[in-house]
């Protein structure tokens, strides 16, 4: 491997870096960064890069790789390749596997099956044993084996006392507790957002308050338990953004993420009863999208994460109320973010890189990435202006449950470099 | 091709324009006036119709069956319990299977809202919605409005209150569109949990008491109250519902001539008292009779799309 990117724009918000230079990467290492690099090396691919940007590798802190237990939807290898194809050099996998990631055995299974991957696979563990919401998991043991975040994602820890115990138990190691905020009594049997549209379609509603009451409860609990680290997952409503803003203003160690689909799509799409618009939390209203974009702009929302949730066609091509929730997201995340956030002037490219690379690593206490000579490259290279049409048959995910097929997007990933490997995106 | 309705399927009341409605009523009227017991029309001769009922139904299924028979269709009929759905076959597979047998018109009832839309996307055949979950039941709305048209001569300007569990009713959803398209004024009456005020996509005005509803209305369309509403805690009890929302002979005597309708089957003693059944302007039986002619009309008009 030997690449010379000529006149590439290198952006790294962590280093306060934004400059145009030549970038030489050989055998996975940054050999040189300079205004003008000339080389006599014959075996080198020289790439005219005036439209390209080099960024610290993207990191998706919310993916479901379904392995172990549901390998027909995705496995650790296809999940990682899907991430690479979408420009991600690192991911955090969610623990709702079968068995769930709730002890060191499952953690070690995943670690041993992801060695030599170009994508760094980080692991989250459950808050409660079997995700039952009753007894807390072996968090300390899992942490010793590298688990960075604890969540019952897919499920919500409904019992306030259990959640309080999780915060207290996490205190000595200052572990990060995270939540899928959903009051399940308000959402039983839901199909979509609760609104005039759900009533019209005869579909069961998931009111926005189901997310907000849990989020507010958790903010209060995290504060009560001594200002614990708390990360709210895939927020979807206007009030949720306001609640995070309130928590941050108060100095609480609260962070949050949103998904690309929650700033790209509204519930209006549900009138087709297309199950690729069915997810949890559901697609919301225009005012929620607006609030999310404002929250991204003013820094209330720290991270863009995909909630990549593969399901087979067999499972999705059914009656709406029988379909499982979720869509895949790794391979459309960057294009959707550029199209809806950068092109609409909500974020600069630099700010987008913070949300997709710098902040998730910071929240998880992972070491930051630097552009520095003689350092191993962990880099995503993309063209922020290139237009392309999404074609799900080019995806590397095992599943194709996307509502974005055939959509025109702006912003396309080209390469990732990580762990001494290179991956050329084939989107 | 003869004149027909604007879409080659009937999934929702929103598929029907005012012209479509008039055409359907005219055709139904033709069948009603020219039909003699034992007659057959040949509108569906050589056409296979599947009656696929994935949810229990007695009257709607019989009504479609008689309608299709009177039009000389070839009919195959099945219900979920007798089909291979019980063996784990998917809905889409079932559709593909009966499609492969040469079926052209599918009359489908299904418990999932939107199931017929999902199926229509996956077939070149004609789908006729006979009720999908809590979404729509368009032929019910057609027969209700046809019944009103026969009774009043016009629907324009009629004041109609739909009473009961609007939130879970496909009959209400289909009727609101058809009634408004034909110029009626519609209001709702029901418990707060069965139509939350802020979740009113039709901007239908809501009335707060049964007495006010009766005073205002020319027609009361009473919905069936499902027993599950009590079990799921949306209502405290049957008794409280009938005390506050039940339509009784005593109550309607406030307004002589008021018309009472119900899609059936009725829970007497809950939403209607039994004495109503002998009230002359209770049109429940007429609705059933109208139903056959309306379904003949819709089948006949849709079959035009199969003729080149």
XYZ file of C-alpha atoms in Angstrom:
735
model
C 0.000 0.000 0.000
C 1.411 3.305 -1.093
C -0.737 6.390 -1.751
C 0.103 10.022 -2.393
C -2.858 12.394 -2.179
C -1.950 15.608 -4.003
C -3.423 18.847 -2.676
C -5.896 17.250 -0.312
C -7.720 19.289 2.319
C -6.774 17.867 5.709
C -9.212 18.654 8.496
C -8.821 17.610 12.096
C -10.793 19.689 14.598
C -8.928 17.999 17.454
C -5.620 19.459 16.194
C -7.200 22.676 14.971
C -6.021 21.597 11.580
C -7.541 22.704 8.278
C -5.020 22.990 5.470
C -4.349 21.900 1.920
C -1.296 19.728 1.572
C 0.116 16.579 0.027
C -0.459 13.468 2.126
C 1.652 10.357 1.712
C 0.474 7.117 3.332
C 2.595 4.009 2.958
C 2.000 0.619 4.572
C -0.594 2.165 6.832
C 1.678 4.877 8.151
C 1.597 8.594 7.437
C 5.002 9.061 5.833
C 4.790 12.731 5.174
C 2.496 15.746 5.150
C 3.863 18.743 3.243
C 2.922 21.505 0.851
C 4.562 19.657 -2.015
C 5.803 16.089 -1.922
C 7.817 14.671 -4.777
C 8.896 11.091 -4.723
C 10.942 8.774 -6.803
C 8.990 5.822 -5.443
C 7.743 3.926 -8.508
C 5.179 1.692 -6.883
C 2.903 4.496 -5.718
C -0.627 5.537 -6.551
C -0.734 9.304 -6.977
C -4.227 10.751 -6.592
C -5.180 14.253 -7.662
C -7.154 15.233 -4.576
C -8.273 18.807 -5.086
C -11.904 17.864 -4.387
C -11.086 15.502 -1.522
C -10.922 15.851 2.236
C -8.896 13.758 4.675
C -10.521 13.455 8.085
C -9.765 11.466 11.204
C -11.578 8.157 10.712
C -15.329 8.254 11.287
C -16.685 6.524 14.369
C -20.224 5.189 14.721
C -21.077 4.671 18.362
C -24.391 2.906 17.712
C -24.478 -0.194 15.499
C -26.151 -3.595 15.704
C -24.013 -6.348 14.186
C -26.408 -9.129 15.348
C -23.567 -11.514 16.103
C -23.860 -13.780 18.078
C -27.393 -14.999 17.574
C -28.845 -13.357 14.478
C -26.132 -13.876 11.893
C -28.705 -14.141 9.091
C -29.200 -10.370 9.479
C -25.545 -9.358 9.865
C -22.352 -10.771 11.299
C -19.179 -9.270 12.635
C -17.429 -9.539 9.258
C -20.224 -8.085 7.064
C -20.978 -5.451 9.684
C -17.361 -4.331 9.683
C -17.212 -4.262 5.894
C -20.418 -2.242 5.775
C -18.810 0.222 8.208
C -15.664 0.431 6.091
C -17.703 0.992 2.943
C -19.517 3.847 4.684
C -16.261 5.481 5.798
C -16.112 4.336 9.403
C -12.834 3.183 10.952
C -14.427 2.456 14.303
C -17.793 1.337 15.653
C -19.391 0.582 18.984
C -21.603 -2.487 18.782
C -24.780 -2.729 20.807
C -25.285 -5.601 23.241
C -28.736 -6.916 22.256
C -27.319 -10.081 20.727
C -28.249 -13.643 21.671
C -26.890 -14.182 24.232
C -26.672 -10.494 25.053
C -23.297 -8.952 25.724
C -23.652 -9.123 29.476
C -20.506 -10.919 30.586
C -16.871 -11.395 29.608
C -17.538 -14.581 27.610
C -19.547 -12.787 24.955
C -17.087 -9.880 24.998
C -14.204 -12.251 24.343
C -16.147 -14.062 21.588
C -16.527 -10.755 19.762
C -12.934 -9.708 20.309
C -11.604 -13.002 19.020
C -13.785 -12.784 15.904
C -12.813 -9.237 14.975
C -9.030 -9.420 15.095
C -7.281 -8.138 11.972
C -10.325 -6.077 11.010
C -9.673 -2.736 9.346
C -12.501 -1.366 11.473
C -11.919 -1.040 15.216
C -14.753 -2.875 16.927
C -15.572 -1.510 20.365
C -18.101 -3.254 22.515
C -20.915 -2.089 24.732
C -22.394 -4.218 27.470
C -25.837 -4.447 28.982
C -26.821 -2.562 32.106
C -28.911 -5.484 33.318
C -28.530 -9.233 33.091
C -30.279 -10.615 29.980
C -31.557 -7.081 29.392
C -34.355 -7.931 31.770
C -34.203 -4.613 33.575
C -33.921 -6.304 36.960
C -30.405 -7.168 38.121
C -27.384 -5.164 37.038
C -24.781 -6.929 34.882
C -21.123 -7.648 35.611
C -20.165 -4.154 34.571
C -16.775 -4.118 36.269
C -15.732 -7.401 34.699
C -16.859 -6.296 31.249
C -15.086 -2.978 31.706
C -11.876 -4.842 32.506
C -12.309 -6.636 29.181
C -12.637 -3.375 27.312
C -16.335 -2.497 27.398
C -16.691 1.272 27.106
C -20.401 1.910 27.511
C -23.364 0.224 29.168
C -26.862 0.182 27.742
C -29.850 -2.143 27.442
C -30.408 -0.695 23.950
C -33.415 -2.038 22.157
C -34.937 -2.016 25.586
C -35.177 0.721 28.174
C -34.309 0.282 31.836
C -37.803 1.095 33.045
C -37.339 0.596 36.765
C -35.992 3.854 38.232
C -34.421 2.075 41.169
C -32.474 -0.265 38.869
C -31.268 2.719 36.872
C -30.242 4.475 40.049
C -28.307 1.378 41.137
C -26.561 1.285 37.750
C -25.377 4.857 38.215
C -24.217 4.156 41.764
C -22.459 0.945 40.754
C -20.695 2.756 37.900
C -19.352 5.451 40.228
C -16.033 3.987 41.406
C -14.839 3.484 37.800
C -16.778 6.448 36.455
C -18.335 4.226 33.770
C -20.545 5.581 31.015
C -24.228 4.668 31.345
C -26.390 5.023 28.285
C -30.079 4.671 27.573
C -32.587 3.901 24.872
C -35.238 6.244 26.262
C -38.681 4.698 25.924
C -41.435 4.433 28.481
C -42.748 1.084 27.302
C -46.139 1.585 28.938
C -46.722 4.477 26.544
C -45.520 2.611 23.464
C -46.989 -0.877 23.753
C -47.611 -2.335 20.304
C -46.550 0.854 18.528
C -46.169 1.208 14.759
C -45.139 4.863 14.309
C -45.100 8.316 15.861
C -48.363 9.191 17.579
C -49.965 11.977 15.615
C -52.827 12.910 13.348
C -51.146 10.719 10.734
C -51.053 7.605 12.914
C -54.741 8.107 13.668
C -55.559 8.517 10.000
C -53.576 5.413 9.029
C -55.010 3.355 11.871
C -51.526 2.663 13.202
C -50.612 2.506 16.866
C -48.789 5.578 18.080
C -45.501 6.071 19.983
C -45.873 9.481 21.569
C -42.848 11.763 21.882
C -43.423 11.939 25.640
C -42.449 8.253 25.905
C -38.886 9.295 25.082
C -38.921 12.527 27.030
C -40.185 11.281 30.397
C -37.396 8.705 30.558
C -34.756 11.160 29.371
C -35.749 13.680 32.020
C -35.873 10.983 34.696
C -32.386 9.819 33.737
C -30.972 13.328 33.748
C -32.331 13.780 37.266
C -30.976 10.404 38.367
C -27.529 11.058 36.884
C -27.389 14.319 38.774
C -28.713 12.828 41.993
C -26.131 10.029 41.869
C -23.282 12.523 41.808
C -23.214 13.915 38.266
C -22.572 10.594 36.528
C -21.581 10.204 32.864
C -24.776 9.655 30.875
C -25.261 9.312 27.132
C -28.771 9.438 25.627
C -29.098 7.334 22.494
C -30.867 8.193 19.224
C -32.950 11.130 20.442
C -35.793 12.092 18.175
C -37.911 14.898 19.588
C -37.857 18.631 20.094
C -38.380 18.389 23.861
C -35.522 15.902 24.126
C -33.152 18.414 22.548
C -34.365 21.025 25.035
C -33.837 18.625 27.942
C -30.227 17.973 26.882
C -29.659 21.691 26.492
C -30.956 22.189 30.035
C -28.726 19.409 31.416
C -25.626 20.782 29.744
C -26.336 24.301 30.910
C -26.533 22.897 34.413
C -23.054 21.445 34.024
C -24.156 17.819 33.998
C -22.017 15.251 32.209
C -24.784 14.413 29.789
C -24.204 13.760 26.089
C -26.402 12.540 23.257
C -26.606 11.303 19.699
C -29.072 11.505 16.814
C -29.388 9.322 13.736
C -29.295 10.495 10.119
C -32.840 9.262 9.530
C -34.166 11.437 12.325
C -32.886 14.561 10.604
C -33.674 13.378 7.040
C -37.186 11.961 7.192
C -40.500 12.828 8.789
C -43.462 10.663 9.697
C -45.199 11.803 6.503
C -43.370 8.961 4.729
C -45.421 6.399 6.658
C -48.519 6.899 4.511
C -47.070 4.294 2.140
C -47.044 1.669 4.916
C -43.508 0.873 3.738
C -41.850 -1.036 6.563
C -38.470 0.537 5.793
C -39.834 3.638 7.491
C -40.591 1.707 10.681
C -38.040 2.250 13.436
C -37.647 2.852 17.151
C -37.763 5.703 17.998
C -40.116 6.423 15.119
C -39.776 9.157 12.517
C -41.206 12.368 13.918
C -42.556 15.705 12.726
C -40.993 18.644 10.885
C -40.608 20.659 14.111
C -38.615 17.794 15.638
C -36.290 17.706 12.613
C -35.817 21.444 12.908
C -34.994 21.160 16.635
C -32.496 18.368 15.944
C -30.731 20.456 13.307
C -30.606 23.425 15.670
C -29.279 21.150 18.408
C -26.543 19.882 16.111
C -25.635 23.425 15.154
C -25.446 24.864 18.663
C -23.582 21.833 20.046
C -26.400 20.464 22.189
C -26.207 17.260 20.158
C -22.706 15.812 20.307
C -22.805 12.890 17.931
C -24.309 11.515 14.745
C -24.705 7.728 15.064
C -26.562 5.426 12.717
C -28.411 2.870 14.866
C -27.519 0.508 11.998
C -30.208 -2.171 12.462
C -30.141 -4.900 9.822
C -33.179 -7.108 9.199
C -33.728 -9.644 6.419
C -36.164 -9.006 3.559
C -38.247 -11.912 4.791
C -38.779 -10.089 8.073
C -39.442 -6.668 6.557
C -41.712 -7.675 3.653
C -44.747 -8.240 5.829
C -47.771 -6.434 7.191
C -46.705 -3.138 8.773
C -47.560 -4.051 12.352
C -45.685 -7.350 12.052
C -42.421 -5.860 10.780
C -39.427 -5.408 13.075
C -38.092 -1.909 13.796
C -34.978 -0.437 12.293
C -33.003 0.316 9.165
C -29.401 -0.060 8.134
C -27.441 3.189 8.155
C -23.687 2.804 7.920
C -23.449 3.243 4.160
C -25.745 6.252 3.844
C -24.836 8.181 7.011
C -22.203 10.437 5.518
C -24.153 11.277 2.350
C -27.295 12.083 4.350
C -25.320 14.248 6.773
C -23.687 16.279 4.018
C -26.942 16.584 2.094
C -29.148 17.608 5.015
C -26.704 19.353 7.337
C -23.729 20.734 5.400
C -25.530 21.644 2.182
C -28.333 23.250 4.189
C -25.739 25.228 6.187
C -26.488 23.743 9.580
C -22.933 22.449 9.986
C -19.589 23.072 8.351
C -17.632 20.066 7.144
C -15.359 20.632 10.140
C -18.296 20.466 12.560
C -19.609 17.369 10.836
C -16.242 15.700 11.405
C -16.527 16.559 15.092
C -19.922 14.828 15.283
C -18.840 11.797 13.262
C -15.313 11.284 14.525
C -13.946 13.456 17.313
C -16.878 13.587 19.742
C -17.813 9.905 19.865
C -14.208 9.023 20.661
C -14.088 11.715 23.309
C -17.334 10.518 24.940
C -16.023 6.942 25.041
C -12.641 8.086 26.435
C -10.779 6.684 23.418
C -7.480 8.275 22.389
C -7.859 11.079 19.842
C -6.571 10.709 16.294
C -3.771 12.924 14.998
C -2.386 13.651 11.564
C 1.273 13.263 12.298
C 4.178 11.893 10.357
C 5.322 8.378 11.312
C 2.009 7.696 13.029
C -0.336 4.939 11.944
C -3.052 6.343 9.715
C -6.645 6.316 10.965
C -8.204 8.348 8.205
C -11.396 8.692 6.181
C -11.109 10.285 2.752
C -14.215 11.690 1.106
C -15.474 14.061 -1.554
C -17.920 16.492 0.084
C -19.353 17.688 -3.240
C -19.720 14.500 -5.232
C -23.287 13.580 -6.063
C -24.316 9.959 -6.218
C -27.403 7.785 -6.299
C -27.827 5.294 -3.470
C -27.861 1.752 -4.813
C -28.457 -0.793 -2.085
C -26.977 -3.577 -4.169
C -23.601 -1.899 -3.641
C -23.952 -2.193 0.121
C -21.737 -4.581 2.020
C -24.254 -5.125 4.779
C -25.939 -8.509 4.739
C -29.304 -6.752 4.830
C -30.903 -4.199 2.541
C -33.519 -2.595 4.754
C -32.985 1.009 3.761
C -35.555 3.673 2.874
C -32.893 5.614 0.965
C -32.408 3.381 -2.075
C -32.349 5.377 -5.344
C -32.059 8.636 -3.464
C -29.637 11.256 -4.755
C -27.141 12.360 -2.124
C -24.208 14.726 -1.977
C -20.984 13.739 -0.235
C -19.313 10.435 -0.908
C -16.764 8.395 0.984
C -13.717 7.230 -0.999
C -11.232 5.432 1.247
C -10.507 4.542 4.790
C -7.085 3.807 6.254
C -6.748 2.025 9.563
C -4.778 -0.799 11.212
C -2.252 -0.756 8.344
C -4.977 -1.480 5.835
C -6.805 0.460 3.168
C -10.411 0.035 2.019
C -11.766 1.569 -1.172
C -15.439 2.376 -0.868
C -17.620 0.832 -3.580
C -20.863 2.709 -3.008
C -63.635 -0.051 -21.823
C -66.862 1.303 -20.324
C -66.839 4.180 -17.935
C -65.465 3.184 -14.562
C -63.961 4.499 -11.336
C -60.665 6.372 -11.455
C -58.346 3.761 -9.919
C -57.935 0.081 -10.751
C -58.301 -0.941 -7.107
C -60.178 0.114 -3.994
C -57.899 0.392 -0.986
C -59.225 3.445 0.770
C -62.115 5.894 0.611
C -59.558 8.455 -0.521
C -59.235 6.575 -3.819
C -62.778 7.696 -4.688
C -63.678 11.026 -6.241
C -67.158 12.497 -6.112
C -67.694 11.285 -9.688
C -66.601 7.787 -8.674
C -69.117 7.792 -5.832
C -71.916 8.907 -8.114
C -71.011 6.242 -10.633
C -70.997 3.542 -7.965
C -74.360 4.642 -6.576
C -75.864 4.766 -10.048
C -74.657 1.264 -10.814
C -75.871 -0.014 -7.433
C -79.247 1.550 -8.116
C -79.354 -0.147 -11.505
C -78.692 -3.517 -9.899
C -81.215 -2.886 -7.157
C -84.011 -1.928 -9.529
C -83.347 -4.539 -12.186
C -82.424 -7.505 -10.015
C -85.004 -10.229 -9.620
C -84.532 -13.178 -7.302
C -82.584 -15.899 -9.066
C -81.193 -13.570 -11.760
C -77.581 -13.483 -12.778
C -75.716 -10.711 -14.521
C -72.650 -11.597 -16.561
C -70.416 -8.672 -15.594
C -67.838 -10.978 -13.986
C -68.283 -13.954 -16.257
C -64.911 -15.645 -16.713
C -63.306 -13.605 -13.979
C -61.872 -15.250 -10.872
C -62.454 -13.527 -7.604
C -60.728 -14.554 -4.387
C -62.405 -13.755 -1.107
C -59.470 -13.809 1.268
C -60.529 -13.066 4.811
C -57.621 -13.041 7.225
C -59.887 -11.788 9.978
C -63.255 -13.073 11.079
C -66.264 -11.754 9.251
C -69.713 -13.091 8.599
C -71.778 -10.380 7.010
C -69.155 -8.705 4.855
C -67.911 -11.973 3.477
C -71.412 -13.253 2.715
C -72.305 -9.951 1.148
C -69.303 -10.049 -1.210
C -69.940 -13.686 -1.980
C -73.553 -13.112 -2.980
C -72.556 -10.032 -4.967
C -69.870 -11.895 -6.892
C -72.182 -14.856 -7.526
C -74.925 -12.646 -8.911
C -72.352 -11.272 -11.336
C -71.381 -14.803 -12.477
C -67.821 -14.692 -11.133
C -65.736 -17.753 -10.430
C -65.191 -17.583 -6.691
C -62.572 -18.989 -4.398
C -62.920 -18.268 -0.788
C -60.848 -18.860 2.276
C -60.364 -17.703 5.804
C -57.143 -17.500 7.762
C -57.856 -20.469 9.983
C -58.276 -22.806 6.989
C -55.333 -21.421 5.015
C -51.671 -22.183 5.296
C -51.070 -18.922 7.165
C -51.561 -21.026 10.238
C -48.584 -23.084 9.046
C -46.335 -20.051 8.932
C -46.652 -19.034 5.282
C -46.272 -15.280 4.871
C -49.060 -13.048 3.620
C -47.043 -12.221 0.517
C -46.537 -15.915 -0.234
C -50.253 -16.524 0.090
C -50.951 -13.736 -2.374
C -48.392 -15.088 -4.852
C -49.902 -18.549 -4.528
C -53.459 -17.513 -5.298
C -52.166 -15.200 -8.021
C -50.489 -18.194 -9.664
C -53.882 -19.890 -9.739
C -55.170 -17.145 -11.997
C -57.115 -14.965 -9.601
C -57.730 -11.448 -10.930
C -59.741 -9.701 -8.227
C -58.868 -10.064 -4.564
C -61.407 -9.108 -1.921
C -59.323 -8.934 1.204
C -59.965 -8.372 4.839
C -56.968 -8.228 7.127
C -56.335 -7.275 10.744
C -53.262 -5.162 9.941
C -53.778 -1.566 8.826
C -52.266 -1.075 5.375
C -52.051 -4.808 4.530
C -53.978 -4.301 1.282
C -51.704 -1.434 0.219
C -48.722 -3.659 0.846
C -50.293 -6.417 -1.274
C -51.348 -4.083 -4.076
C -47.698 -3.024 -4.445
C -46.849 -6.673 -5.042
C -49.492 -7.734 -7.550
C -50.831 -6.736 -10.935
C -54.284 -7.920 -9.849
C -57.060 -5.769 -8.450
C -57.355 -5.489 -4.699
C -60.598 -4.566 -3.046
C -60.275 -3.697 0.604
C -62.932 -5.366 2.739
C -61.473 -3.898 5.926
C -57.851 -3.386 7.023
C -57.139 -3.187 10.724
C -58.120 0.172 12.127
C -57.639 1.902 8.797
C -60.436 1.664 6.227
C -63.516 -0.262 5.180
C -64.532 1.587 2.037
C -67.464 -0.577 0.879
C -69.066 -0.150 4.301
C -68.937 3.627 3.854
C -70.327 3.250 0.345
C -73.275 1.194 1.509
C -73.935 3.524 4.446
C -74.016 6.532 2.169
C -76.070 4.709 -0.463
C -78.568 3.892 2.273
C -78.720 7.550 3.266
C -79.053 8.635 -0.330
C -82.035 6.317 -0.771
C -83.610 7.571 2.435
C -83.063 11.309 2.101
C -82.705 11.744 -1.676
C -79.438 13.639 -1.126
C -76.534 13.671 1.269
C -75.610 17.283 0.681
C -76.242 19.236 3.876
C -77.068 16.244 6.080
C -75.933 16.525 9.684
C -74.369 13.276 10.808
C -72.821 12.343 14.159
C -70.601 9.288 14.392
C -70.860 7.923 17.928
C -68.529 5.652 19.868
C -65.058 4.243 19.427
C -63.828 6.392 16.572
C -60.175 5.786 17.407
C -60.301 2.085 16.559
C -62.930 2.227 13.822
C -62.229 1.683 10.129
C -65.915 2.316 9.493
C -65.576 5.833 10.886
C -62.404 6.522 8.899
C -63.989 5.538 5.604
C -67.272 7.258 6.309
C -65.806 10.600 7.237
C -64.203 10.931 3.790
C -67.179 9.714 1.795
C -69.738 11.743 3.749
C -67.733 14.927 3.383
C -67.080 14.356 -0.300
C -70.843 14.135 -0.729
C -71.418 17.357 1.213
C -72.569 16.140 4.624
C -71.550 17.838 7.849
C -69.984 15.354 10.256
C -69.322 15.490 13.983
C -68.003 12.959 16.476
C -69.137 11.914 19.904
C -67.069 9.542 22.004
C -65.113 9.083 25.224
C -61.887 11.097 25.533
C -59.735 7.982 25.408
C -61.364 6.768 22.197
C -60.516 9.902 20.297
C -57.989 12.179 21.967
C -58.841 15.760 21.003
C -55.380 16.650 19.768
C -55.269 13.632 17.463
C -57.961 14.649 15.024
C -56.605 14.574 11.479
C -59.995 15.393 9.969
C -60.614 18.493 12.108
C -64.007 17.059 12.887
C -65.843 18.989 15.543
C -66.517 16.953 18.656
C -69.754 17.010 20.587
C -69.649 16.443 24.332
C -72.971 14.787 25.157
C -75.351 12.317 23.549
C -78.245 14.721 24.051
C -76.454 17.496 22.155
C -75.599 15.044 19.403
C -79.205 13.954 18.990
C -80.458 17.544 19.024
C -78.044 18.506 16.272
C -78.146 15.470 13.981
C -80.265 14.183 11.132
C -78.383 10.897 11.351
C -76.603 9.050 14.137
C -74.096 6.452 12.978
C -73.378 4.250 15.968
C -70.164 2.221 16.040
C -69.671 -1.168 17.575
C -67.820 -1.072 20.883
C -65.219 -3.831 21.034
C -64.893 -5.685 24.311
C -61.124 -5.266 24.284
C -61.507 -1.551 25.020
C -62.598 -2.431 28.528
C -59.811 -4.947 29.071
C -57.157 -2.518 27.873
C -58.346 0.101 30.329
C -59.522 2.674 27.803
C -62.979 2.618 29.392
C -63.956 1.978 32.993
C -67.027 -0.183 32.286
C -69.776 -1.126 29.820
C -72.349 0.455 32.069
C -70.623 3.799 32.185
C -70.296 3.758 28.398
C -73.990 3.052 27.837
C -75.005 5.592 30.482
C -73.093 8.379 28.787
C -72.863 7.379 25.126
C -75.529 4.723 24.546
C -78.225 5.473 21.971
C -81.629 4.587 23.387
C -85.187 4.922 22.126
C -85.906 7.301 24.974
C -82.983 9.522 24.046
C -83.762 9.720 20.337
C -87.396 10.601 21.049
C -86.031 14.139 21.564
C -85.763 14.400 17.815
C -88.526 12.717 15.808
C -87.442 11.292 12.462
C -83.757 11.003 13.329
C -82.094 8.168 11.451
C -80.045 5.556 13.314
C -77.460 3.397 11.581
C -74.956 0.786 12.749
C -72.500 -1.295 10.705
C -73.210 -4.404 12.792
C -72.945 -6.651 14.560
C -74.635 -4.715 17.352
C -73.886 -5.117 21.043
C -77.405 -4.492 22.236
C -77.408 -2.992 25.702
C -74.054 -1.315 25.160
C -74.033 1.140 22.260
C -77.703 0.637 21.295
C -80.677 -0.485 23.320
C -82.703 -3.348 21.933
C -85.861 -1.280 21.643
C -84.177 0.688 18.839
C -84.275 -2.327 16.533
C -87.999 -1.856 15.965
C -87.736 1.916 15.505
C -88.828 2.643 11.908
C -85.902 4.937 11.107
C -83.354 2.448 12.323
C -81.834 1.468 8.973
C -79.628 -1.439 10.005
C -81.422 -4.008 7.820
C -81.530 -1.616 4.861
C -77.764 -1.196 5.213
C -77.327 -4.937 4.844
C -79.522 -5.042 1.739
C -77.709 -2.057 0.222
C -74.409 -3.770 0.900
C -74.964 -6.463 -1.710
C -75.874 -3.988 -4.469
C -72.977 -1.685 -3.589
C -70.539 -4.604 -3.757
C -72.005 -5.717 -7.055
C -71.478 -2.178 -8.337
C -67.868 -1.966 -7.170
C -66.974 -5.413 -8.514
C -68.632 -4.655 -11.814
C -66.865 -1.294 -12.200
C -63.456 -2.678 -11.209
C -63.830 -5.558 -13.645
C -63.795 -3.010 -16.472
C -60.053 -2.777 -15.885
C -59.710 -6.429 -16.854
C -61.328 -5.887 -20.247
C -59.304 -4.497 -23.093
